[in-house]
GROMACS .gro file of C-alpha atoms in nm:
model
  421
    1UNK     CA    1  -0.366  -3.077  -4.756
    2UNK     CA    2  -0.556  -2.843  -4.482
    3UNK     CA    3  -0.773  -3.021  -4.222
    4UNK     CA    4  -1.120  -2.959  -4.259
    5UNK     CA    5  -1.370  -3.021  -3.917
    6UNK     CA    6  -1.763  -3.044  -3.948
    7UNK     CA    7  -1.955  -2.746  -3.784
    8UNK     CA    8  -2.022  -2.939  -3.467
    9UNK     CA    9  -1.627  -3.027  -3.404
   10UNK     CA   10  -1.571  -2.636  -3.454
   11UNK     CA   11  -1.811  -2.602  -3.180
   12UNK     CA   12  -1.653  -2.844  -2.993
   13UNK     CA   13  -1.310  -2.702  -3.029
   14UNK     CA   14  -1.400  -2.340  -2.940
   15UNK     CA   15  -1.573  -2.455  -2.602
   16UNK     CA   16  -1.337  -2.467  -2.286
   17UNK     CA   17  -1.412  -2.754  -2.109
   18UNK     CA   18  -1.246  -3.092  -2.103
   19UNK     CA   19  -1.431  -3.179  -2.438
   20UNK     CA   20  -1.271  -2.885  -2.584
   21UNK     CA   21  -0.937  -2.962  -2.504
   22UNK     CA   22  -0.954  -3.307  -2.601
   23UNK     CA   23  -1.096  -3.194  -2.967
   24UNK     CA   24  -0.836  -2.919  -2.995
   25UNK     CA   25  -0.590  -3.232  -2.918
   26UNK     CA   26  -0.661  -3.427  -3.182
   27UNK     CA   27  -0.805  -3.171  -3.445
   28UNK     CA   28  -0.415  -2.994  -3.396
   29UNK     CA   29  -0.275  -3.366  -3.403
   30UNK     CA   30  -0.428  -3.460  -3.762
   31UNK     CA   31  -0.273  -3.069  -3.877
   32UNK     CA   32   0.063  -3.217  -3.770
   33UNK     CA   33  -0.020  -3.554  -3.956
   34UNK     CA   34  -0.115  -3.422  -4.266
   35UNK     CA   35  -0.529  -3.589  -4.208
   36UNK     CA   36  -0.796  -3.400  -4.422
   37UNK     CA   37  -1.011  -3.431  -4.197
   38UNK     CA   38  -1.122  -3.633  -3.846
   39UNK     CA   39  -1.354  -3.986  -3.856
   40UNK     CA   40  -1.583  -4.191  -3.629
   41UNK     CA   41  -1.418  -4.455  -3.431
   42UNK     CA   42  -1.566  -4.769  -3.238
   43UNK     CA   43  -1.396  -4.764  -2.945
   44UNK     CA   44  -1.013  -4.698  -2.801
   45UNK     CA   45  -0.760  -4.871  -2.616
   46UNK     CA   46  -0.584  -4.632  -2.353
   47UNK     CA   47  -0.228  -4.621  -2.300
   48UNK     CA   48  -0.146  -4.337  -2.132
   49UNK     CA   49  -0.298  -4.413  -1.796
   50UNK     CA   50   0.037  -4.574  -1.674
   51UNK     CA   51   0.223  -4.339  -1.455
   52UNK     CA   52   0.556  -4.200  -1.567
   53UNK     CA   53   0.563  -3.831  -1.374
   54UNK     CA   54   0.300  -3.554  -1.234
   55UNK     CA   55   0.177  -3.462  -1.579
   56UNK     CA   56   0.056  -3.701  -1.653
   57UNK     CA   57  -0.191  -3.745  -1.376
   58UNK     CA   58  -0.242  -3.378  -1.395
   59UNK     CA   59  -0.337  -3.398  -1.740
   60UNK     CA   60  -0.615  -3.673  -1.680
   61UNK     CA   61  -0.757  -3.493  -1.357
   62UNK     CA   62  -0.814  -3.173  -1.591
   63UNK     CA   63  -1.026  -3.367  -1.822
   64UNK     CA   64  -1.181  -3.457  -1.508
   65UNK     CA   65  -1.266  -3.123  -1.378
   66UNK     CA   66  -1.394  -3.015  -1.761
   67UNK     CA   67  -1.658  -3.278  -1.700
   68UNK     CA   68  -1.490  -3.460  -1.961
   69UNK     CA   69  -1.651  -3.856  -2.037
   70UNK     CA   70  -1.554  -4.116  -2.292
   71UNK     CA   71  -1.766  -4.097  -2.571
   72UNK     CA   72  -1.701  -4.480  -2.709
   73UNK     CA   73  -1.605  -4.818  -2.509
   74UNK     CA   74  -1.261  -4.779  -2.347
   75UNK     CA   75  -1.034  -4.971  -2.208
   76UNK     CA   76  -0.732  -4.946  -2.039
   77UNK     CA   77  -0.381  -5.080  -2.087
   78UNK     CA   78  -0.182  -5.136  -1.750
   79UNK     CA   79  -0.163  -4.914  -1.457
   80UNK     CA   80   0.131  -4.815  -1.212
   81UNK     CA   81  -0.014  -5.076  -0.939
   82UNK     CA   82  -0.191  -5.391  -0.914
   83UNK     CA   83  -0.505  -5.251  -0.725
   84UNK     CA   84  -0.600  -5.653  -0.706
   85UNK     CA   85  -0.343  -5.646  -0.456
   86UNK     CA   86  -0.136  -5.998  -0.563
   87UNK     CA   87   0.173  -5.870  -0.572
   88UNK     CA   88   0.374  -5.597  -0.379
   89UNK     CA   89   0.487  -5.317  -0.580
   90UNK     CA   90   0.762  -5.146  -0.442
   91UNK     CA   91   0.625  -4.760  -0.549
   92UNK     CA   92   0.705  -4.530  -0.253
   93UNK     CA   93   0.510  -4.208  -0.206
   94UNK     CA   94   0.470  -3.948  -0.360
   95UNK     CA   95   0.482  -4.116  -0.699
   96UNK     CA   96   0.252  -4.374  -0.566
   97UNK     CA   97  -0.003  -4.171  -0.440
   98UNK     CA   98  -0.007  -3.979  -0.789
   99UNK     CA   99  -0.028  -4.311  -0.922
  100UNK     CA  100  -0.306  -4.395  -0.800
  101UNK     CA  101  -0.498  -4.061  -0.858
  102UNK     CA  102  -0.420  -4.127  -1.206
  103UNK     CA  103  -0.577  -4.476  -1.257
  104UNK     CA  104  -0.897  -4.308  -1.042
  105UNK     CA  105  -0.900  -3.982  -1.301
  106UNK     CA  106  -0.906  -4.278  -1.617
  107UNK     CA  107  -1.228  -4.437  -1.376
  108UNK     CA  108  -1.353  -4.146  -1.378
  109UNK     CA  109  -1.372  -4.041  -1.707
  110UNK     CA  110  -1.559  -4.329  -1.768
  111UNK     CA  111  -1.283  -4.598  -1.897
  112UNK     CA  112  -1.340  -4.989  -1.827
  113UNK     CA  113  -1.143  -5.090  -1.544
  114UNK     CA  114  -0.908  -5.340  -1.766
  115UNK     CA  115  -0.580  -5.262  -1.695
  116UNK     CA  116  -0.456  -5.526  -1.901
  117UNK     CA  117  -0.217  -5.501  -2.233
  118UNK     CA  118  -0.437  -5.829  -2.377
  119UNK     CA  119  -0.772  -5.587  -2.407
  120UNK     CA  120  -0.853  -5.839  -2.687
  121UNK     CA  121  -0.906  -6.157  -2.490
  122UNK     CA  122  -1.102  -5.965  -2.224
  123UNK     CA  123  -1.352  -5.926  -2.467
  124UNK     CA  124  -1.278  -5.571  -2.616
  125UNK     CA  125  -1.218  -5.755  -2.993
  126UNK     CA  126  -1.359  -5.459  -3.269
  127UNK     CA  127  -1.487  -5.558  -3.587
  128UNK     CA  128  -1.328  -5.651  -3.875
  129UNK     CA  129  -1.287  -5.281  -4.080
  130UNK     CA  130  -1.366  -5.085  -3.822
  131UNK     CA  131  -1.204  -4.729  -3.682
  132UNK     CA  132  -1.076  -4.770  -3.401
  133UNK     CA  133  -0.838  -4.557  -3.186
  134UNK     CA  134  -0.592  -4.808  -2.969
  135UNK     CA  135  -0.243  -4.716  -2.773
  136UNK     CA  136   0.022  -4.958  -2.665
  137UNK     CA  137   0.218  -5.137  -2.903
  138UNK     CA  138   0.149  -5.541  -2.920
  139UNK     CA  139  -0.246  -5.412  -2.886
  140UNK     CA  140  -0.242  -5.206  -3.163
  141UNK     CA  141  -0.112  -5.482  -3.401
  142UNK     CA  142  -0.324  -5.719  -3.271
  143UNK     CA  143  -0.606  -5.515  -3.339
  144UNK     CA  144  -0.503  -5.427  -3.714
  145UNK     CA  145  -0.337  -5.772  -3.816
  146UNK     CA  146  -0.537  -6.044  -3.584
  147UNK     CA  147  -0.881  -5.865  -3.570
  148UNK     CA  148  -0.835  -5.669  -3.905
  149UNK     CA  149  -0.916  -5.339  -3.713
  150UNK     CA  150  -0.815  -5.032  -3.790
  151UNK     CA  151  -0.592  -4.828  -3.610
  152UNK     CA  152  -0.263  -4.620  -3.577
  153UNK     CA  153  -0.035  -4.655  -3.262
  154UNK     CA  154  -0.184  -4.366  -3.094
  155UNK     CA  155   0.042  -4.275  -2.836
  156UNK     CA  156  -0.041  -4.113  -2.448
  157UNK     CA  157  -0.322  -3.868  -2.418
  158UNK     CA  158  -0.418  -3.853  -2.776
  159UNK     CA  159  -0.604  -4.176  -2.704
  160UNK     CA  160  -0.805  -4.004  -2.440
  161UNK     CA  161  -0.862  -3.734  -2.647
  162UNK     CA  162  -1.007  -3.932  -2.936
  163UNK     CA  163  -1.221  -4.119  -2.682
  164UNK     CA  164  -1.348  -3.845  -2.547
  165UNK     CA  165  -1.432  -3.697  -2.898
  166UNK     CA  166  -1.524  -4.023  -3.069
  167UNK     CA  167  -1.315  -3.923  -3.403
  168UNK     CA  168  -0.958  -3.962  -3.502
  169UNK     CA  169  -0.737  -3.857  -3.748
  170UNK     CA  170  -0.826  -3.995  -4.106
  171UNK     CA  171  -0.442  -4.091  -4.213
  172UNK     CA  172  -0.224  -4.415  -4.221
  173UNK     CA  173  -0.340  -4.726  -4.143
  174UNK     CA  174  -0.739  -4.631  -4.118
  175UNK     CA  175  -0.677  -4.569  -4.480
  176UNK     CA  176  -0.716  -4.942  -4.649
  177UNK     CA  177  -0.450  -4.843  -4.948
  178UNK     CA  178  -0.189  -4.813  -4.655
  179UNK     CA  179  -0.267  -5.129  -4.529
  180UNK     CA  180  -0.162  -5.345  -4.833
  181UNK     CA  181   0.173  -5.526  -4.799
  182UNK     CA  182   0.513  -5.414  -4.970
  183UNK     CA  183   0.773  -5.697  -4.894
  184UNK     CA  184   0.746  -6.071  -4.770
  185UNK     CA  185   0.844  -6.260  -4.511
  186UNK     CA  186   0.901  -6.601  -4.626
  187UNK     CA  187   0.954  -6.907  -4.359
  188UNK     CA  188   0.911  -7.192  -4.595
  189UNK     CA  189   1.273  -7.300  -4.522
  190UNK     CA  190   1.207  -7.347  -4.134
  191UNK     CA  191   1.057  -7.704  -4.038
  192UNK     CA  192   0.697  -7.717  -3.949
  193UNK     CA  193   0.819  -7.880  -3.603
  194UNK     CA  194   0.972  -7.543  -3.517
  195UNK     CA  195   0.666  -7.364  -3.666
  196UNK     CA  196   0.457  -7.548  -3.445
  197UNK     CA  197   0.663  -7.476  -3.138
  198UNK     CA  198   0.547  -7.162  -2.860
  199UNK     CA  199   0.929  -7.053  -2.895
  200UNK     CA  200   0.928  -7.003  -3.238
  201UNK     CA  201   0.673  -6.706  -3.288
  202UNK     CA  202   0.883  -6.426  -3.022
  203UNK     CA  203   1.181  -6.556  -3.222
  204UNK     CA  204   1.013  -6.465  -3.564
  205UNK     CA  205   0.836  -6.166  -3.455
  206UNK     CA  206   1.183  -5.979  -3.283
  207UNK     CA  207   1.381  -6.120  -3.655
  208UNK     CA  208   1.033  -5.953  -3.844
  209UNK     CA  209   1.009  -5.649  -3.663
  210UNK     CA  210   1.393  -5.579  -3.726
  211UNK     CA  211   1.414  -5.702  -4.053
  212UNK     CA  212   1.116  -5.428  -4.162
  213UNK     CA  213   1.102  -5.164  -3.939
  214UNK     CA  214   0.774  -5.014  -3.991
  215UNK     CA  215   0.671  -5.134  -4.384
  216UNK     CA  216   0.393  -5.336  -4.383
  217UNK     CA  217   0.445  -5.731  -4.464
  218UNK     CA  218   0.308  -6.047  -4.556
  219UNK     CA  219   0.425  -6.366  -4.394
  220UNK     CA  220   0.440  -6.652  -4.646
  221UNK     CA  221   0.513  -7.037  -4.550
  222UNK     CA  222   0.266  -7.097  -4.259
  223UNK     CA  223   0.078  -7.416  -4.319
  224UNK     CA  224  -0.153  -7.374  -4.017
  225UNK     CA  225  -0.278  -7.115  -3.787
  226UNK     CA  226  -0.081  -7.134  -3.480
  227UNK     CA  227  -0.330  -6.994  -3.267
  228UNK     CA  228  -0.421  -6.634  -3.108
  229UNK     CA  229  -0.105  -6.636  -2.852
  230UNK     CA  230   0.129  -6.713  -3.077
  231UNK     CA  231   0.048  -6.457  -3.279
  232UNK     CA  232  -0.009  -6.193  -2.974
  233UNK     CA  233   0.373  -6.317  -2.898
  234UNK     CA  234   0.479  -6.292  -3.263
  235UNK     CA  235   0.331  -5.898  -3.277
  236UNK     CA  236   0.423  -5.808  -2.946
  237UNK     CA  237   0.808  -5.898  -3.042
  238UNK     CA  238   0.801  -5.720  -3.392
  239UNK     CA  239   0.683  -5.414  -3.238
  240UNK     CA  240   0.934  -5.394  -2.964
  241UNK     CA  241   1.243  -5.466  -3.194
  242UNK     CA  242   1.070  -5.255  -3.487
  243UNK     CA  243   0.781  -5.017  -3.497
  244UNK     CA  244   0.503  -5.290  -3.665
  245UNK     CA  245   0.187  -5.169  -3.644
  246UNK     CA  246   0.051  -5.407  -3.875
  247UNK     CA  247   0.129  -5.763  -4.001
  248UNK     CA  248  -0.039  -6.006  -4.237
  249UNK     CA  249   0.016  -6.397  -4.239
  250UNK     CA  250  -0.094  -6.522  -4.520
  251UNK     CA  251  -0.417  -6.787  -4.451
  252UNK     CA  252  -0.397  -6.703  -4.173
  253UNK     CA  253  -0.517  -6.289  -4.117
  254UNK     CA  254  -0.884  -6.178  -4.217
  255UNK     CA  255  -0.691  -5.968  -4.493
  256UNK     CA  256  -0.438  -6.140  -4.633
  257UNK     CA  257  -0.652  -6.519  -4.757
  258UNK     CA  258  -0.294  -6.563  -4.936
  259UNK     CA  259  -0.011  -6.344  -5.101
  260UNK     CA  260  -0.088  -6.194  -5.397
  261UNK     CA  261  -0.438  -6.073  -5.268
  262UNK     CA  262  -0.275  -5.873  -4.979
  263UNK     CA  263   0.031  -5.743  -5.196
  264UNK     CA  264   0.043  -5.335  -5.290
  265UNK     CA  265   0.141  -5.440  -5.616
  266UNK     CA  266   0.203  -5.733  -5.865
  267UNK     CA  267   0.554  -5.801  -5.726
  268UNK     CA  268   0.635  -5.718  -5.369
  269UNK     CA  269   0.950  -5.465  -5.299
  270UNK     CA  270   1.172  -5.747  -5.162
  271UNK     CA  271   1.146  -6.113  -5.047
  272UNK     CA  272   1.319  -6.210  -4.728
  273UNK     CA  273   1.391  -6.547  -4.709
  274UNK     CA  274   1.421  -6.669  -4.336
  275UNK     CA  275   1.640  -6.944  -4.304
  276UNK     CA  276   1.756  -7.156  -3.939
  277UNK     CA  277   2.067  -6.968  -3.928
  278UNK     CA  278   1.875  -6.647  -3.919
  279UNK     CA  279   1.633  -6.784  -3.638
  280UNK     CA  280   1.917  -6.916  -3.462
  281UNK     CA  281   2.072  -6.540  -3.472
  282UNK     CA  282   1.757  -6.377  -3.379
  283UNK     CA  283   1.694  -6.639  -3.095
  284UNK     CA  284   2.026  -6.553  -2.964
  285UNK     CA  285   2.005  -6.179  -2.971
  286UNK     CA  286   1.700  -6.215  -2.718
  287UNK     CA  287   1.914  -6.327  -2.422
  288UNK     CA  288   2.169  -6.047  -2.250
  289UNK     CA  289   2.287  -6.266  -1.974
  290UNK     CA  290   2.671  -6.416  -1.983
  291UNK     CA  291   2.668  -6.814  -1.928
  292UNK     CA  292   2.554  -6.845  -1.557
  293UNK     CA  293   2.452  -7.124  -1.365
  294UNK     CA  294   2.186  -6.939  -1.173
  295UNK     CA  295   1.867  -6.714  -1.261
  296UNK     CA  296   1.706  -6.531  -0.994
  297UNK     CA  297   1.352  -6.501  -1.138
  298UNK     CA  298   1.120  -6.584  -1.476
  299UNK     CA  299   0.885  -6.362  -1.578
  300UNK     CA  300   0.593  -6.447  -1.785
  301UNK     CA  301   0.257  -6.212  -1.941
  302UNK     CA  302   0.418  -5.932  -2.180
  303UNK     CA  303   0.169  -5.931  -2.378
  304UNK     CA  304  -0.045  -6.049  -2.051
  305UNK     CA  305  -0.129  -6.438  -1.993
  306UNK     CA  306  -0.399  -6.556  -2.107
  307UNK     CA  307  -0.642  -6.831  -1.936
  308UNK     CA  308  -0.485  -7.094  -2.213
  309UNK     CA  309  -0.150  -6.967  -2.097
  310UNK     CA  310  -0.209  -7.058  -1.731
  311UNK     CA  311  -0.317  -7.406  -1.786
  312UNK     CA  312  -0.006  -7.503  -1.971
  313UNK     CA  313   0.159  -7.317  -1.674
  314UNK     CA  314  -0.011  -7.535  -1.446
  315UNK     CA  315   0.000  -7.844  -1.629
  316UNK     CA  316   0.409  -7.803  -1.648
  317UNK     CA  317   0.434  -7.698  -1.280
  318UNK     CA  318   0.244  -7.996  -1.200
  319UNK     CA  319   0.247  -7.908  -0.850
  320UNK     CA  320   0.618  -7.882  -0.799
  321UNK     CA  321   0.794  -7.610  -0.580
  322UNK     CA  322   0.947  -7.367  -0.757
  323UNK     CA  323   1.340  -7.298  -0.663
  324UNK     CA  324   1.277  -6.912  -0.772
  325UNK     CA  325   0.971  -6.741  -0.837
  326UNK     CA  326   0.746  -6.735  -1.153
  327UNK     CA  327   0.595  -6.341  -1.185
  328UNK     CA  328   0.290  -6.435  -1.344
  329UNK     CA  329   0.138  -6.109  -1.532
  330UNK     CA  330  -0.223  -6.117  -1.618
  331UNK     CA  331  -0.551  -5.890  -1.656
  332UNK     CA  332  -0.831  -5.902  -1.405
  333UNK     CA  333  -1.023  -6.118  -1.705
  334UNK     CA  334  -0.780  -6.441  -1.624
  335UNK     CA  335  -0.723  -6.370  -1.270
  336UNK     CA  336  -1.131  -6.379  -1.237
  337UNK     CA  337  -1.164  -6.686  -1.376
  338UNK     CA  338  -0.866  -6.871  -1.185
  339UNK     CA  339  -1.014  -6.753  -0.855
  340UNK     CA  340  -1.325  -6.903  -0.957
  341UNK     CA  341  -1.140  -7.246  -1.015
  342UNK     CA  342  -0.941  -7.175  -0.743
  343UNK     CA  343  -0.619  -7.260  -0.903
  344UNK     CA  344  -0.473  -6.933  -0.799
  345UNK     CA  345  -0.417  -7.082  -0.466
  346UNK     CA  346  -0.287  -7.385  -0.567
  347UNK     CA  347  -0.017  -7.145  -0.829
  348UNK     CA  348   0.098  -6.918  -0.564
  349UNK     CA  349   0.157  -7.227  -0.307
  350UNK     CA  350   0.406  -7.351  -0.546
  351UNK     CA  351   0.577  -7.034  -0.579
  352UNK     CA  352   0.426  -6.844  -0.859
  353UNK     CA  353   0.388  -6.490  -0.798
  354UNK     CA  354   0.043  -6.386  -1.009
  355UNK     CA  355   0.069  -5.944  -1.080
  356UNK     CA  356  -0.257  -5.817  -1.225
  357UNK     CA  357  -0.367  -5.492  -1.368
  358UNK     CA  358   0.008  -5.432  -1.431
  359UNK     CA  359   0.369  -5.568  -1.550
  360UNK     CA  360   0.697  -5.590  -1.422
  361UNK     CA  361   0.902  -5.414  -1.706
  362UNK     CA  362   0.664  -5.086  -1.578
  363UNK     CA  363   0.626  -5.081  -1.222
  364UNK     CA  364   0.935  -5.237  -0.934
  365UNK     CA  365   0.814  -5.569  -0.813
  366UNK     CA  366   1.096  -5.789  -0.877
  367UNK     CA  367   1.357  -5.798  -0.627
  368UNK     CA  368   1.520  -5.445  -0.650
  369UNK     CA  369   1.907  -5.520  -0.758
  370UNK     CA  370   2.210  -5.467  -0.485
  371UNK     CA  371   2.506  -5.624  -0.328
  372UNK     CA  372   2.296  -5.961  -0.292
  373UNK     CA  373   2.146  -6.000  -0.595
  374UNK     CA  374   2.463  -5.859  -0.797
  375UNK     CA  375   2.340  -5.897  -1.164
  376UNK     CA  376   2.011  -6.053  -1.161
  377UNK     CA  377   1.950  -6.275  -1.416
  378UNK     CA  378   1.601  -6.298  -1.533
  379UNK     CA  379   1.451  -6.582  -1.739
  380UNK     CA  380   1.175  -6.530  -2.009
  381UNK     CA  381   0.916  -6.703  -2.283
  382UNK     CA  382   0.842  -6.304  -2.398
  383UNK     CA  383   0.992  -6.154  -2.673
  384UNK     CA  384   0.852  -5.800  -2.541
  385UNK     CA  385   1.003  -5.883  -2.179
  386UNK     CA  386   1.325  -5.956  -2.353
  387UNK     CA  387   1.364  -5.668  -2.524
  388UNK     CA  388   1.263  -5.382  -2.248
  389UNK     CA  389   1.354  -5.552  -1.915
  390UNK     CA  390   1.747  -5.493  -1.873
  391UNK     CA  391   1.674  -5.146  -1.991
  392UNK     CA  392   1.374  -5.131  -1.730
  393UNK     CA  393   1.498  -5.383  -1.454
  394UNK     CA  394   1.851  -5.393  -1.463
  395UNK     CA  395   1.798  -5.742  -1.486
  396UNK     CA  396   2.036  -5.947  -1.780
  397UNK     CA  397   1.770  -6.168  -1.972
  398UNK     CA  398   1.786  -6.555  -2.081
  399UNK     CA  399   1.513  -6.640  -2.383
  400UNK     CA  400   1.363  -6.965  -2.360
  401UNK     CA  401   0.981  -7.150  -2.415
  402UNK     CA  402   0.761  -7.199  -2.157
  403UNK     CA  403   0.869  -7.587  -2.023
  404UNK     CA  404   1.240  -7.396  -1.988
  405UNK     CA  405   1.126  -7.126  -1.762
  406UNK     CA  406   0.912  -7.385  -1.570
  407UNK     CA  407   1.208  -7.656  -1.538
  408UNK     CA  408   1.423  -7.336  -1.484
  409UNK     CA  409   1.258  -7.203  -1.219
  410UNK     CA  410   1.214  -7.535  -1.023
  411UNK     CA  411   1.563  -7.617  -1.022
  412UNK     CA  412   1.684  -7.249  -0.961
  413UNK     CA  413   1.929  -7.304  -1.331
  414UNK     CA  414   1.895  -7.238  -1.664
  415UNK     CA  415   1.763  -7.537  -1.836
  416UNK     CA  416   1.742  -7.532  -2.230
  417UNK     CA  417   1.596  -7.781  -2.470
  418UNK     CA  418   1.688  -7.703  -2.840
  419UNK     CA  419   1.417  -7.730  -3.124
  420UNK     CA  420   1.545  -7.715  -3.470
  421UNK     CA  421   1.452  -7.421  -3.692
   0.00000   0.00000   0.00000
């Protein structure tokens, strides 16, 4: 199937300014992809803003100097730094000067100054059936399972591109017949105790996202809604251990009002029945650290906290001095509202180290590793942080909820409390 682009995106294309190259991007893109031709999108989510070499930052300042501008909202996923200045990241020049030219180029092209993986609860939330072009993994199945959205994981600098175009490729997932489930995900056998816990949904979505790889599911069994951050922990896990880019729950999702109505066909492909011994197995495989009797940090925020996040983190610090610090990641969306109630003050007095407009599995702010810290052992409620940081830190990882970490981190030693799948 040859792609086939309107009269004005041939225009576009043949011009050479920033426009030009950004619809040359994505019209060559859809070729690759196999689209027939490009379509109209709401808004985007950028990715690629987060610095990982000179290219990058070279890429965006072209656009820049081709008088390049967004042509729909955008906003952007983290950055290298926290220009909020709450935490100290350890970036040394030159790579932090080309850092920050980067993040200015993304200003300047006209994105929203987000920097936050969470774009949905900082009121970027597109509506239901909707084209959208978003980057970064847990935001991109938010988008399609959680706001019913529609979007592909567009990775780094095709997300500008479409922005600044306003089209994207018309293939997989903006297509609704590729949206429709093939297989189930069945947690009936697990009790509705455990279903109701925070711990549960990384645990499910890390045992989803490995058990499918990138098919398309329906989870069956959930009684209740569990609520937006459970299921912004649940996608963020799946597609970190997998490559999810969509999910339904059934009652739960705008698509899926129960099984059958979400399924690709009368009888779905295969039926995996989750069971506690499979929970327990996936729970396990989230923690690299040996048995120790000492962690040297918890981090929280991957996907980033949200404001209902922080008061459960303040109600179970309840003022307390912490033995080893809590890095706290959030957008500029939370962090504006706990300055207003000034609890940020009363978090970082008890230890809690808050990082904005970035994350701590992208950028060094943790204690860098060496003859002191030996293997650092790092303690986390995030499926996502489990996965990436040993890989990204060098820091072993112990999984456990949110009350862990906290007791954790007060008494400087892994505490665990057990709930029953």
């Amino acid at each position: 199937m040859s792609l086939s682009l309107s009269p004005e995106e041939q225009a576009i294309a043949a011009r050479r300014d920033g426009a030009g190259i950004a619809m040359r991007i994505v019209a060559e893109s859809a070729r690759l992809l196999g689209a027939p031709r490009l379509i109209p999108i709401a808004s985007t989510h950028i990715d690629g803003a987060l610095y990982h070499g000179d290219s990058g930052t070279l890429f965006a300042e072209k656009l820049v100097e081709g008088g390049a501008q967004v042509a729909v909202r955008s906003t952007l996923n983290v950055g290298a730094l926290d220009l909020m200045g709450c935490s100290r990241v350890r970036l040394e020049e030159p790579q932090r000067g080309m850092a920050r030219r980067m993040m200015e180029a993304y200003r300047k092209l006209g994105c929203e100054q987000s920097w936050t993986c969470a774009p949905y609860q900082a009121g970027h939330r597109p509506a239901l059936g909707s084209d959208v072009a978003w980057g970064e993994s847990n935001a991109v199945v938010f988008c399609n399972s959680v706001l019913g959205a529609r979007t592909n994981r567009y990775g780094d600098f095709l997300d500008i591109a479409c922005a600044i175009v306003g089209r994207a490729p018309d293939y997989g997932l903006h297509r609704p017949e590729n949206r429709k489930a093939r297989l189930v995900f069945d947690v009936s056998g697990l009790s509705p105790s455990f279903l109701a816990s925070e711990i549960a949904w990384p645990v499910l979505g890390s045992l989803y996202g490995r058990e499918v790889g990138n098919a398309i599911g329906v989870v069956a069994g959930v009684a209740a809604h569990p609520g937006e951050d459970a299921l912004k922990a649940f996608g963020a896990a799946a597609a970190s251990s997998g490559a999810v880019g969509l999910f339904h729950i059934a009652g739960v999702t705008p698509e899926a009002p129960h099984v059958e109505a979400i399924l690709a066909g009368p009888e779905p492909e295969a039926v995996i029945r989750v069971t506690p011994a499979m929970v327990a197995k996936a729970r396990a495989g989230l923690s690299t650290a040996a048995a120790t009797k000492t962690i040297d940090a918890v981090a929280i925020g991957s996907p980033h906290l949200s404001n209902a996040e922080f008061d459960s983190l303040e109600r179970l610090i309840a003022g307390r001095r912490l033995a080893v610090p809590i890095y706290a990641c959030t957008g500029r969306h939370a962090l504006a509202q706990l300055e207003r109630d000034g609890r940020r003050k009363r978090l970082e007095a008890c230890g809690v180290v808050i990082v904005a407009d970035t994350c701590v599995v992208v950028t060094p702010i943790m204690p860098e590793l060496g003859p002191e810290l030996g293997n650092g052992v790092l303690m986390t409620n995030s499926g996502k942080f489990a996965h990436y940081a040993p890989g990204n830190t060098g820091y072993a990882v112990l999984y456990a909820s949110l009350a862990d970490c906290v007791e954790s981190a007060v008494l400087g030693k892994p505490v665990f409390t057990d709930i029953a799948a």
